[in-house]
Coordinates of C-alpha atoms in Angstrom, one line a residue:
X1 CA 0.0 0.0 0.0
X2 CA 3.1 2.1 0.6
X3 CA 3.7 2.1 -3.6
X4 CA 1.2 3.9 -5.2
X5 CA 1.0 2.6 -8.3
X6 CA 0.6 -0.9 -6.9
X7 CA -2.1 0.7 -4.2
X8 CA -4.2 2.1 -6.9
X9 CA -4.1 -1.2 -8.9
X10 CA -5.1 -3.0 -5.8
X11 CA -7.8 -0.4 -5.3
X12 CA -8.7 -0.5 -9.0
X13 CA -9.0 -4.2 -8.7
X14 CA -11.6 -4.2 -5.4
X15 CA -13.4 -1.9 -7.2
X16 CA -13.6 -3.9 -10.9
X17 CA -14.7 -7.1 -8.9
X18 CA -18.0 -5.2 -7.7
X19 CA -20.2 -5.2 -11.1
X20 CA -19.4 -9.0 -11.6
X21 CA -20.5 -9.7 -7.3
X22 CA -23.7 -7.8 -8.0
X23 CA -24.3 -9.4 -11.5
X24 CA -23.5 -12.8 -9.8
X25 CA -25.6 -11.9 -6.7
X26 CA -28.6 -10.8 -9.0
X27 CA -28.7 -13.9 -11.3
X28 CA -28.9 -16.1 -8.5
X29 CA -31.6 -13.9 -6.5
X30 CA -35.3 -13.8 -7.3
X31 CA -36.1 -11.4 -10.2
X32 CA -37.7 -8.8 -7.6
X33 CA -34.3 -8.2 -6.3
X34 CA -33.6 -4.4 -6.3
X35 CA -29.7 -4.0 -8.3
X36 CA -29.0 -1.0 -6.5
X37 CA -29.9 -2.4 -3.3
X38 CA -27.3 -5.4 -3.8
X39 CA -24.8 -2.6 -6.0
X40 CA -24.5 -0.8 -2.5
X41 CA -24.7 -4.0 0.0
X42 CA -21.2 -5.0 -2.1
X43 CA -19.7 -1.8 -2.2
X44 CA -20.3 -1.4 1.7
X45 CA -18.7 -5.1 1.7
X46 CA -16.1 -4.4 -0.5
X47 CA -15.1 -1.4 1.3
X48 CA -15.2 -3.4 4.8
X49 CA -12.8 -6.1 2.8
X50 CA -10.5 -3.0 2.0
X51 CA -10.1 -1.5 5.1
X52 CA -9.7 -4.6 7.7
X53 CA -7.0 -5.8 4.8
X54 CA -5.0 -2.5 5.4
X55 CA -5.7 -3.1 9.3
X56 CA -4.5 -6.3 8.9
X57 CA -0.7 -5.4 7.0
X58 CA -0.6 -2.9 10.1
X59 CA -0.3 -5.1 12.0
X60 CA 2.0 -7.1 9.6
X61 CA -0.5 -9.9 8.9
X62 CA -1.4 -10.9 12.4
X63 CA -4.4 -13.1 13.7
X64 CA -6.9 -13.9 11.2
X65 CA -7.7 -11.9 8.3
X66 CA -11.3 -12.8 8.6
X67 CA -11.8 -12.4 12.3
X68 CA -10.8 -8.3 11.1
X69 CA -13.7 -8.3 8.6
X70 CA -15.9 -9.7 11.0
X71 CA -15.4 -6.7 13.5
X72 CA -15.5 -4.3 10.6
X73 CA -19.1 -5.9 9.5
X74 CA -20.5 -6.2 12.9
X75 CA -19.4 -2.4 13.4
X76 CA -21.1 -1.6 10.5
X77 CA -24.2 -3.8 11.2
X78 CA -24.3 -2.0 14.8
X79 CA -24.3 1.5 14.0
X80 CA -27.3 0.5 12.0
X81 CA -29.1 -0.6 14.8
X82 CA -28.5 2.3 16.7
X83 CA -29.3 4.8 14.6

């Protein structure tokens, strides 16, 4: 992350990957499925992937790399419980 060509591939790359989740997501959902519902639900999930990865290489690839997502999804799960 500290190169920034290679971050902005790796970015680019997250974000390329989320049309072919929500066309994936959509053809195997009912036909009443809302796409922009399920374009934002993997851009929020994306976007938690991204973030507990960077945690993750701070702290030089620690623990498990899903256990980080988890908190990062519960997080985002709580606040919208609380709002």
């Amino acid at each position: 992350m500290q190169t920034p060509s290679i971050a902005s591939i790796y970015l680019y790359a997250l974000m390329e990957t989320e049309p072919a989740i929500c066309e994936a997501l959509c053809s195997h959902l009912e036909a009443a499925t809302n796409r922009n519902k399920i374009r934002f639900l993997v851009a929020i999930y994306m976007t938690a992937l991204r973030v507990a990865i960077a945690a993750w290489l701070e702290h030089e690839a620690q623990g498990d790399l899903v256990s980080v997502l988890r908190e990062y999804l519960d997080s985002f799960s709580s606040l919208s419980h609380n709002a």
